Short mmCIF file of C-alpha atoms and ligand atoms in Angstrom, two decimals:
data_model
loop_
_atom_site.label_atom_id
_atom_site.label_comp_id
_atom_site.label_asym_id
_atom_site.label_seq_id
_atom_site.Cartn_x
_atom_site.Cartn_y
_atom_site.Cartn_z
CA MET R 1 25.09 -45.42 -14.28
CA ARG R 2 22.81 -43.11 -12.42
CA SER R 3 22.20 -41.01 -15.54
CA CYS R 4 21.40 -44.17 -17.53
CA THR R 5 18.70 -45.02 -14.99
CA ALA R 6 17.30 -41.47 -15.21
CA VAL R 7 17.18 -41.68 -19.01
CA ALA R 8 15.41 -45.05 -18.80
CA ILE R 9 12.81 -43.60 -16.42
CA ILE R 10 12.20 -40.60 -18.68
CA ILE R 11 11.80 -42.91 -21.72
CA PHE R 12 9.39 -45.06 -19.71
CA LEU R 13 7.35 -42.00 -18.69
CA PHE R 14 7.04 -40.76 -22.26
CA LEU R 15 6.20 -44.18 -23.65
CA PHE R 16 3.77 -45.48 -21.10
CA LEU R 17 2.11 -42.55 -19.35
CA PRO R 18 -0.40 -40.17 -20.91
CA PRO R 19 0.95 -36.56 -21.24
CA ALA R 20 -1.18 -35.24 -18.37
CA GLN R 21 0.44 -37.58 -15.88
CA ILE R 22 3.96 -36.72 -16.98
CA LEU R 23 3.20 -33.05 -16.40
CA ASN R 24 1.63 -33.99 -13.09
CA ALA R 25 5.01 -35.14 -11.90
CA GLN R 26 6.40 -31.73 -12.86
CA SER R 27 3.71 -29.71 -11.11
CA ASN R 28 3.19 -32.04 -8.11
CA LEU R 29 -0.53 -32.26 -8.67
CA ASP R 30 -2.55 -35.45 -8.57
CA SER R 31 -4.06 -36.31 -11.90
CA THR R 32 -7.66 -35.48 -10.93
CA THR R 33 -6.64 -31.97 -9.83
CA PHE R 34 -4.44 -31.58 -12.88
CA GLN R 35 -7.27 -32.51 -15.21
CA ASN R 36 -9.67 -30.23 -13.36
CA TYR R 37 -7.26 -27.28 -13.70
CA GLU R 38 -6.83 -28.09 -17.38
CA LYS R 39 -10.60 -28.10 -17.84
CA ILE R 40 -11.07 -24.78 -16.03
CA SER R 41 -8.18 -23.12 -17.90
CA LYS R 42 -9.69 -24.17 -21.23
CA GLN R 43 -13.13 -22.92 -20.13
CA ILE R 44 -11.66 -19.55 -19.13
CA VAL R 45 -10.00 -19.12 -22.55
CA THR R 46 -13.07 -20.29 -24.47
CA SER R 47 -15.44 -18.05 -22.53
CA ALA R 48 -13.18 -14.99 -22.90
CA LEU R 49 -12.66 -15.45 -26.65
CA LYS R 50 -16.21 -16.45 -27.48
CA GLU R 51 -18.18 -13.96 -25.39
CA ARG R 52 -15.81 -10.96 -25.66
CA LYS R 53 -17.57 -9.49 -22.65
CA GLY R 54 -14.56 -7.55 -21.38
CA TYR R 55 -13.98 -6.11 -24.84
CA ASP R 56 -17.55 -4.89 -24.87
CA ILE R 57 -17.08 -3.26 -21.46
CA LEU R 58 -13.87 -1.64 -22.75
CA LYS R 59 -15.84 -0.13 -25.65
CA ASN R 60 -18.20 1.55 -23.16
CA LEU R 61 -15.31 2.86 -21.06
CA CYS R 62 -13.59 4.30 -24.13
CA ARG R 63 -16.80 6.13 -25.11
CA ILE R 64 -16.33 8.30 -22.01
CA GLY R 65 -13.06 9.59 -23.47
CA PRO R 66 -9.67 10.21 -21.82
CA ARG R 67 -9.38 10.12 -18.02
CA LEU R 68 -6.61 12.40 -16.86
CA SER R 69 -6.40 12.62 -13.05
CA GLY R 70 -8.37 15.52 -11.65
CA SER R 71 -10.49 15.96 -14.80
CA ARG R 72 -14.28 15.87 -14.88
CA ASN R 73 -14.08 12.94 -17.31
CA SER R 74 -12.05 10.91 -14.83
CA LEU R 75 -14.82 11.29 -12.24
CA ILE R 76 -17.50 10.28 -14.76
CA ALA R 77 -15.43 7.17 -15.55
CA ILE R 78 -14.90 6.38 -11.85
CA ASN R 79 -18.66 6.42 -11.24
CA TRP R 80 -19.23 4.34 -14.37
CA ALA R 81 -16.72 1.70 -13.16
CA LYS R 82 -18.29 1.55 -9.70
CA PHE R 83 -21.73 1.06 -11.25
CA LYS R 84 -20.38 -1.56 -13.70
CA MET R 85 -18.81 -3.62 -10.90
CA LYS R 86 -22.09 -3.53 -8.97
CA GLU R 87 -24.02 -4.52 -12.08
CA LEU R 88 -21.69 -7.51 -12.55
CA GLY R 89 -22.66 -8.65 -9.07
CA PHE R 90 -19.34 -8.44 -7.21
CA ASP R 91 -19.67 -9.09 -3.46
CA SER R 92 -18.39 -5.62 -2.44
CA VAL R 93 -17.66 -2.48 -4.43
CA TRP R 94 -16.24 0.71 -2.97
CA LEU R 95 -14.31 3.88 -3.72
CA GLN R 96 -11.08 4.72 -1.92
CA SER R 97 -10.62 8.46 -1.81
CA VAL R 98 -7.32 10.19 -2.58
CA MET R 99 -6.17 13.68 -3.62
CA VAL R 100 -4.57 13.90 -7.09
CA PRO R 101 -2.78 16.57 -9.16
CA HIS R 102 -4.83 18.51 -11.71
CA TRP R 103 -3.12 19.73 -14.88
CA GLU R 104 -4.93 21.08 -17.94
CA ARG R 105 -3.70 21.31 -21.52
CA GLY R 106 -5.76 24.41 -22.33
CA GLU R 107 -6.93 25.61 -25.73
CA VAL R 108 -3.80 26.99 -27.37
CA GLU R 109 -0.95 24.67 -28.16
CA GLU R 110 1.29 25.52 -31.07
CA VAL R 111 4.86 25.48 -32.20
CA VAL R 112 5.60 27.15 -35.54
CA ILE R 113 8.74 27.58 -37.58
CA LEU R 114 9.08 31.22 -38.65
CA ASP R 115 10.54 32.15 -41.99
CA VAL R 116 11.95 35.55 -41.15
CA LYS R 117 12.26 36.62 -44.83
CA THR R 118 8.87 35.56 -46.21
CA LYS R 119 7.01 35.77 -42.86
CA ALA R 120 5.61 32.28 -43.66
CA GLU R 121 4.81 30.03 -40.71
CA LYS R 122 5.03 26.24 -40.71
CA LYS R 123 3.02 24.61 -37.92
CA LEU R 124 4.47 21.51 -36.28
CA ASN R 125 2.54 18.62 -34.70
CA VAL R 126 3.05 18.95 -30.96
CA LEU R 127 1.51 18.13 -27.58
CA SER R 128 2.42 19.90 -24.36
CA LEU R 129 4.12 17.59 -21.90
CA GLY R 130 2.07 16.73 -18.82
CA GLY R 131 2.85 19.16 -16.03
CA SER R 132 4.38 21.81 -18.29
CA ILE R 133 3.84 25.48 -17.56
CA GLY R 134 2.31 27.63 -20.31
CA THR R 135 3.94 30.52 -22.13
CA PRO R 136 2.99 34.21 -22.10
CA VAL R 137 -0.04 34.86 -24.38
CA GLU R 138 2.17 36.10 -27.22
CA GLY R 139 4.30 32.96 -26.91
CA ILE R 140 8.08 32.70 -26.79
CA THR R 141 10.19 33.07 -29.93
CA ALA R 142 13.79 31.88 -30.10
CA ASN R 143 16.51 30.07 -32.04
CA VAL R 144 16.72 26.33 -31.64
CA LEU R 145 19.65 24.21 -30.45
CA GLU R 146 19.36 20.52 -31.37
CA VAL R 147 21.08 18.00 -29.09
CA LYS R 148 20.90 14.24 -28.71
CA SER R 149 21.76 13.92 -25.01
CA PHE R 150 22.26 15.80 -21.73
CA GLU R 151 25.98 15.29 -22.18
CA GLU R 152 25.93 17.05 -25.56
CA LEU R 153 23.84 19.83 -23.98
CA LYS R 154 26.43 20.32 -21.25
CA ASN R 155 29.26 20.39 -23.80
CA ARG R 156 27.42 23.04 -25.82
CA LYS R 157 26.04 25.02 -22.87
CA ASP R 158 27.39 28.32 -24.18
CA GLU R 159 25.22 27.95 -27.29
CA ALA R 160 22.09 27.15 -25.23
CA ILE R 161 21.46 30.49 -23.52
CA GLY R 162 18.12 32.04 -24.53
CA LYS R 163 17.32 29.21 -26.96
CA ILE R 164 14.69 26.48 -27.25
CA ILE R 165 16.41 23.12 -26.82
CA PHE R 166 15.36 20.37 -29.24
CA PHE R 167 16.11 16.91 -27.76
CA SER R 168 16.01 14.70 -30.85
CA ARG R 169 17.38 11.29 -29.83
CA PRO R 170 14.87 8.66 -30.99
CA ILE R 171 14.01 5.37 -29.29
CA ASP R 172 16.77 2.88 -30.16
CA GLN R 173 15.01 0.65 -32.71
CA SER R 174 17.71 -2.03 -32.48
CA MET R 175 16.59 -3.05 -28.99
CA LYS R 176 14.33 -6.10 -28.80
CA ASN R 177 12.49 -5.02 -25.64
CA THR R 178 10.58 -1.80 -26.43
CA PHE R 179 10.11 -0.96 -22.74
CA SER R 180 13.88 -0.89 -22.28
CA ALA R 181 14.27 1.20 -25.46
CA TYR R 182 11.62 3.63 -24.19
CA GLY R 183 13.30 3.77 -20.77
CA GLU R 184 16.62 4.72 -22.38
CA ALA R 185 15.16 7.65 -24.32
CA ALA R 186 12.64 8.90 -21.70
CA ASP R 187 15.18 11.01 -19.76
CA GLN R 188 14.83 13.70 -22.45
CA ARG R 189 11.08 14.00 -21.85
CA VAL R 190 11.11 13.63 -18.05
CA TYR R 191 14.17 15.76 -17.16
CA GLY R 192 14.74 17.75 -20.38
CA ALA R 193 13.19 20.98 -19.06
CA ILE R 194 15.35 20.85 -15.90
CA GLU R 195 18.61 20.28 -17.77
CA ALA R 196 17.74 22.89 -20.42
CA ALA R 197 16.83 25.52 -17.81
CA LYS R 198 20.10 24.88 -15.94
CA VAL R 199 22.05 26.07 -19.00
CA GLY R 200 19.83 29.11 -19.58
CA ALA R 201 17.42 27.80 -22.25
CA ILE R 202 13.83 29.12 -22.35
CA GLY R 203 11.84 26.18 -23.76
CA VAL R 204 12.05 22.53 -24.78
CA ILE R 205 10.92 20.43 -27.77
CA VAL R 206 11.32 16.65 -27.41
CA ARG R 207 11.09 14.05 -30.17
CA SER R 208 8.11 11.81 -29.35
CA LEU R 209 8.97 8.45 -27.77
CA THR R 210 7.40 6.18 -30.37
CA THR R 211 8.17 2.98 -32.23
CA LYS R 212 6.21 4.15 -35.29
CA PHE R 213 7.37 6.52 -38.02
CA ASP R 214 4.34 8.78 -38.17
CA ASN R 215 3.59 12.34 -37.14
CA ILE R 216 1.45 11.72 -34.04
CA PRO R 217 2.92 13.42 -30.98
CA HIS R 218 3.15 11.42 -27.73
CA THR R 219 2.81 13.29 -24.44
CA GLY R 220 3.81 12.09 -20.97
CA MET R 221 5.01 13.27 -17.62
CA MET R 222 7.82 15.82 -17.26
CA LYS R 223 9.40 17.14 -14.08
CA TYR R 224 10.62 20.42 -12.66
CA GLU R 225 13.16 20.79 -9.89
CA GLU R 226 13.03 23.17 -6.98
CA LYS R 227 15.28 26.21 -7.45
CA VAL R 228 15.59 25.55 -11.21
CA LYS R 229 13.56 27.91 -13.44
CA GLN R 230 10.45 26.30 -14.90
CA ILE R 231 10.33 26.42 -18.71
CA PRO R 232 7.61 25.13 -21.10
CA ALA R 233 8.02 21.79 -22.90
CA VAL R 234 6.33 19.95 -25.77
CA ALA R 235 6.63 16.62 -27.59
CA ILE R 236 6.82 16.75 -31.38
CA GLY R 237 5.67 14.12 -33.95
CA TYR R 238 8.45 11.85 -35.22
CA LEU R 239 8.28 13.06 -38.86
CA ASP R 240 8.19 16.70 -37.80
CA ALA R 241 11.21 16.01 -35.58
CA ASP R 242 13.05 14.71 -38.66
CA TYR R 243 11.90 17.78 -40.60
CA LEU R 244 12.99 20.23 -37.93
CA SER R 245 16.35 18.51 -37.71
CA GLN R 246 16.81 18.71 -41.48
CA ILE R 247 15.93 22.40 -41.85
CA LEU R 248 18.08 23.30 -38.84
CA GLU R 249 21.02 21.87 -40.77
CA ASP R 250 20.19 24.18 -43.69
CA ASP R 251 19.51 27.20 -41.49
CA PRO R 252 20.89 27.03 -37.92
CA GLU R 253 19.57 30.57 -37.34
CA LEU R 254 15.90 29.72 -37.87
CA LYS R 255 13.42 30.73 -35.18
CA VAL R 256 10.39 28.99 -33.74
CA ARG R 257 7.50 30.38 -31.74
CA MET R 258 5.94 28.32 -28.96
CA LYS R 259 2.52 29.21 -27.54
CA LEU R 260 1.00 27.07 -24.79
CA ASP R 261 -1.73 27.81 -22.28
CA CYS R 262 -1.48 24.64 -20.19
CA LYS R 263 -1.49 25.04 -16.42
CA THR R 264 -1.49 23.24 -13.08
CA LEU R 265 -4.56 23.79 -10.89
CA PRO R 266 -5.05 22.92 -7.20
CA ASP R 267 -5.19 19.20 -6.33
CA GLU R 268 -8.57 17.47 -6.75
CA GLN R 269 -10.44 14.80 -4.86
CA SER R 270 -10.38 11.49 -6.72
CA PHE R 271 -10.74 7.74 -6.10
CA ASN R 272 -9.44 4.23 -6.64
CA VAL R 273 -12.30 1.94 -7.68
CA ILE R 274 -12.29 -1.42 -5.90
CA GLY R 275 -14.50 -4.51 -6.23
CA GLU R 276 -14.10 -8.03 -4.92
CA ILE R 277 -15.42 -11.56 -4.83
CA ARG R 278 -14.94 -13.02 -1.37
CA GLY R 279 -13.00 -16.25 -0.96
CA ILE R 280 -14.94 -19.20 0.44
CA LYS R 281 -12.05 -20.76 2.36
CA PHE R 282 -9.58 -17.92 3.12
CA PRO R 283 -11.60 -14.70 2.79
CA ASP R 284 -8.89 -12.64 4.50
CA GLU R 285 -6.23 -13.64 2.00
CA ILE R 286 -6.37 -11.17 -0.87
CA ILE R 287 -5.27 -11.52 -4.47
CA VAL R 288 -5.25 -8.12 -6.18
CA VAL R 289 -5.64 -7.80 -9.95
CA GLY R 290 -5.36 -4.27 -11.28
CA GLY R 291 -4.43 -1.62 -13.75
CA HIS R 292 -4.42 2.18 -13.66
CA PHE R 293 -7.63 3.99 -14.39
CA ASP R 294 -6.26 7.41 -15.27
CA SER R 295 -4.86 8.09 -18.73
CA TRP R 296 -3.35 11.02 -20.56
CA ASP R 297 -5.84 13.53 -21.93
CA VAL R 298 -5.61 12.53 -25.61
CA GLY R 299 -7.06 9.44 -27.32
CA ASP R 300 -9.23 7.10 -25.20
CA GLY R 301 -6.57 5.78 -22.83
CA ALA R 302 -7.39 2.39 -24.35
CA HIS R 303 -4.10 0.43 -24.26
CA ASP R 304 -2.80 2.70 -21.48
CA ASP R 305 -4.44 1.51 -19.37
CA GLY R 306 -8.17 1.05 -19.92
CA VAL R 307 -7.39 -2.50 -21.02
CA GLY R 308 -5.58 -3.39 -17.78
CA CYS R 309 -8.52 -2.16 -15.69
CA ILE R 310 -11.12 -3.98 -17.75
CA GLN R 311 -9.02 -7.16 -17.80
CA ALA R 312 -8.96 -6.96 -13.99
CA ILE R 313 -12.75 -6.59 -13.94
CA GLU R 314 -13.08 -9.44 -16.42
CA VAL R 315 -10.99 -11.76 -14.23
CA LEU R 316 -13.68 -11.47 -11.54
CA ASP R 317 -16.46 -11.69 -14.10
CA LEU R 318 -14.95 -14.87 -15.61
CA PHE R 319 -15.06 -16.45 -12.15
CA LYS R 320 -18.75 -15.51 -11.95
CA ARG R 321 -19.55 -16.59 -15.54
CA LEU R 322 -18.00 -20.01 -14.94
CA SER R 323 -19.39 -20.32 -11.38
CA ILE R 324 -15.89 -20.65 -9.92
CA LYS R 325 -15.96 -19.97 -6.19
CA PRO R 326 -12.44 -18.82 -5.31
CA LYS R 327 -10.81 -20.08 -2.12
CA ARG R 328 -9.18 -16.68 -1.57
CA THR R 329 -10.67 -13.21 -2.07
CA ILE R 330 -10.13 -11.81 -5.57
CA ARG R 331 -10.01 -8.01 -5.62
CA ALA R 332 -9.96 -5.79 -8.72
CA VAL R 333 -8.27 -2.45 -8.00
CA LEU R 334 -8.42 0.38 -10.54
CA PHE R 335 -5.64 2.71 -9.38
CA ILE R 336 -5.97 6.42 -10.12
CA ASN R 337 -3.12 8.78 -11.05
CA GLU R 338 -0.37 6.41 -12.19
CA GLU R 339 0.61 8.74 -15.01
CA ASN R 340 1.50 11.82 -13.03
CA GLY R 341 1.91 11.04 -9.36
CA SER R 342 0.94 7.44 -8.46
CA LYS R 343 -1.21 8.82 -5.64
CA GLY R 344 -3.73 5.97 -6.06
CA GLY R 345 -1.06 3.27 -5.80
CA LEU R 346 0.48 4.95 -2.77
CA GLU R 347 -2.91 5.25 -1.06
CA TYR R 348 -3.75 1.59 -1.64
CA GLY R 349 -0.26 0.61 -0.42
CA LYS R 350 -0.88 2.54 2.83
CA PHE R 351 -4.22 0.78 3.27
CA ALA R 352 -2.56 -2.64 2.69
CA ASP R 353 0.05 -1.80 5.33
CA ILE R 354 -2.52 -1.24 8.08
CA SER R 355 -5.13 -3.76 6.91
CA LYS R 356 -5.66 -6.88 9.01
CA GLN R 357 -6.13 -8.84 5.80
CA ILE R 358 -3.17 -10.62 4.22
CA HIS R 359 -2.22 -9.38 0.78
CA TYR R 360 -1.25 -12.63 -0.83
CA ALA R 361 -0.45 -11.67 -4.42
CA ALA R 362 -0.92 -8.62 -6.67
CA ILE R 363 -0.99 -8.78 -10.48
CA GLU R 364 -0.80 -5.65 -12.64
CA SER R 365 -1.62 -5.30 -16.33
CA ASP R 366 -0.15 -2.06 -17.72
CA ARG R 367 1.66 -3.01 -20.90
CA GLY R 368 -1.23 -2.86 -23.36
CA ALA R 369 -3.51 -5.53 -24.78
CA PHE R 370 -1.38 -7.62 -27.09
CA THR R 371 -0.83 -11.39 -27.35
CA PRO R 372 0.13 -12.76 -23.91
CA ILE R 373 3.65 -14.10 -23.60
CA GLY R 374 4.68 -14.12 -19.94
CA PHE R 375 4.49 -12.98 -16.34
CA TYR R 376 7.27 -11.23 -14.45
CA LEU R 377 7.55 -12.09 -10.75
CA ASP R 378 9.07 -9.43 -8.52
CA THR R 379 10.84 -11.77 -6.08
CA ASP R 380 14.27 -13.18 -5.30
CA SER R 381 12.79 -16.52 -4.29
CA THR R 382 13.63 -19.17 -6.90
CA GLU R 383 11.25 -21.45 -5.03
CA LEU R 384 8.31 -19.09 -5.73
CA ILE R 385 9.36 -18.67 -9.36
CA ASP R 386 9.63 -22.46 -9.81
CA ARG R 387 6.24 -22.91 -8.22
CA VAL R 388 4.47 -20.47 -10.55
CA ARG R 389 6.49 -21.86 -13.48
CA SER R 390 5.08 -25.32 -12.74
CA TRP R 391 1.66 -23.90 -13.72
CA LEU R 392 2.77 -23.20 -17.29
CA PRO R 393 0.86 -26.23 -18.66
CA PHE R 394 -2.36 -24.37 -17.69
CA LEU R 395 -1.19 -20.85 -18.53
CA ASN R 396 -0.15 -22.12 -21.99
CA TYR R 397 -3.83 -22.26 -22.96
CA SER R 398 -3.81 -18.46 -23.01
CA ARG R 399 -0.46 -18.36 -24.92
CA ILE R 400 1.64 -17.60 -21.82
CA ASN R 401 4.96 -19.34 -22.35
CA TRP R 402 7.32 -18.00 -19.71
CA ILE R 403 7.56 -17.01 -16.07
CA LYS R 404 10.62 -14.92 -15.17
CA LYS R 405 12.00 -12.74 -12.41
CA GLY R 406 11.30 -9.09 -13.26
CA GLY R 407 9.36 -5.91 -12.45
CA SER R 408 5.64 -6.03 -11.63
CA GLY R 409 4.03 -2.63 -12.25
CA VAL R 410 4.11 0.95 -10.97
CA ASP R 411 0.97 0.60 -8.84
CA VAL R 412 1.29 -2.87 -7.31
CA SER R 413 4.94 -2.14 -6.56
CA LYS R 414 3.63 0.38 -3.98
CA ILE R 415 2.13 -2.50 -1.95
CA LYS R 416 4.91 -3.44 0.46
CA ASN R 417 2.86 -5.86 2.48
CA VAL R 418 2.36 -8.58 -0.14
CA LYS R 419 3.93 -11.98 -0.69
CA LEU R 420 4.26 -11.83 -4.50
CA LYS R 421 3.98 -8.94 -6.99
CA ILE R 422 3.41 -9.94 -10.59
CA GLY R 423 3.54 -8.05 -13.91
CA TYR R 424 1.58 -9.29 -16.91
CA TYR R 425 3.68 -9.16 -20.08
CA PRO R 426 2.10 -9.23 -23.55
CA ASP R 427 4.04 -8.90 -26.84
CA ASP R 428 5.56 -5.39 -26.59
CA GLN R 429 6.44 -4.61 -30.23
CA ARG R 430 3.53 -2.23 -30.97
CA TYR R 431 2.70 -0.76 -27.55
CA PHE R 432 4.70 2.44 -28.05
CA ASP R 433 2.97 3.10 -31.40
CA PHE R 434 -0.03 4.15 -29.26
CA HIS R 435 1.28 5.00 -25.77
CA HIS R 436 0.28 8.53 -24.51
CA SER R 437 -0.99 9.60 -27.94
CA PRO R 438 -4.23 10.42 -29.77
CA ALA R 439 -3.80 7.02 -31.50
CA ASP R 440 -4.53 5.15 -28.23
CA VAL R 441 -8.20 4.55 -29.01
CA PHE R 442 -10.58 1.61 -28.67
CA GLU R 443 -10.13 0.65 -32.35
CA ALA R 444 -6.41 0.08 -31.70
CA VAL R 445 -7.26 -2.82 -29.35
CA HIS R 446 -7.67 -6.24 -30.96
CA PRO R 447 -10.45 -8.27 -29.31
CA ARG R 448 -8.60 -11.62 -29.39
CA GLU R 449 -5.38 -10.20 -27.99
CA PHE R 450 -7.31 -8.33 -25.29
CA GLU R 451 -9.41 -11.35 -24.28
CA LEU R 452 -6.43 -13.73 -24.20
CA GLY R 453 -4.89 -11.27 -21.72
CA SER R 454 -7.99 -11.41 -19.50
CA ALA R 455 -7.84 -15.21 -19.71
CA ALA R 456 -4.11 -15.33 -18.83
CA MET R 457 -4.70 -13.20 -15.74
CA ALA R 458 -7.80 -15.22 -14.77
CA ILE R 459 -5.96 -18.57 -15.02
CA LEU R 460 -3.07 -17.27 -12.91
CA THR R 461 -5.48 -15.76 -10.36
CA PHE R 462 -7.39 -19.04 -10.19
CA LEU R 463 -4.22 -21.05 -9.54
CA LEU R 464 -2.96 -18.59 -6.92
CA SER R 465 -6.32 -18.81 -5.20
CA GLU R 466 -6.55 -22.62 -5.36
CA GLU R 467 -2.96 -23.62 -4.78
CA GLY R 468 -1.53 -20.78 -2.72
CA LEU R 469 2.16 -19.95 -2.70
ZN1 ZN P 501 0.21 2.94 -18.14
#
């Protein structure tokens, strides 16, 4: 009986009320507010897509080149970003100083297959891994042992002594979520040199973590462990990894020579770049929008993560362009050093801990600029998730179609003192084609996908600021 009544009410609602009012019931907003939020959400999307202002700013950032922590380029970019935020008229702009690691790739970087009989050399496409030590000037020359996992390496440890270990397990292409697939294969890159050194190997070659079948090598962070010998490590292009694997089958005795002159220098002074628009009603309640400003030292650091930083800047600029006066303070934070230390995120987290201001919410964009699909909320509160989910009618205008429990981002996760941490999630199918590689350039970013991302973050920021949690 009860369910019959419920069905009758639902039929009545659909037949006799306009769609806006039905959704009102779902989001607990009166119809005037609902219509106002609809209007503003549409304006945000239209302005982002039509004016492409963030995309234009991204082009200028990418012209500076890559922004590895501690590099001269990173400091040029930091000053550029500070100036840009001032030019856009944010209420306050400042730099937050922090010490960061400083690693340099150097000039020489080669891995060649040696044909002992003919003396011919075949050069492979490689990039040193971030943090790797170099080799002696003459390089290291050794036989190669190919393995697919640390377990296989342990089982074959007697064969590993004095060799270069080739970790060749690719990203599992059958997985739908590319971040999970990347995460499953990344142990080889991050810990490969430690595991190889433990069994007496002298160098490491890792198949690039990519979703594309090309020959562009993808770098990234690797680690050493105290008391374990440090050995040099490179990433190799996917096609060259296939090639090396194939010729090793024909000739397990072949030798390669690895020559690298990368090195770690003393830590350098660097900065997070911060700009904000003050809230008119609750100025001490802060909503952070951010990305990481450092990148690897190849390509332009466009998708990773120039786009996240410029989307954060564009969120504030969209408020200004549309004359939206936020109730709460909206703060763009460009975190330095996410790639190889997270010192910027840690420093901001420390500041948030002691600040008298209330960190209300923090949104991070660090999954590239592709078509928006969702937001992950880092919380156990189903109430909070339901609340943000009730805003989907507005977020839909930017193509956001889900809100789920999940991880936020490396940098905002360092802020302990915040009510809700949020991760922006665009379509992830092509991100790892570009990630940490020379292919991550401005031209790889599509303006519509990028701008819809800015709009998605701006709509969510607007609702957080207006409605609270
Ligand atoms: Zn990133």
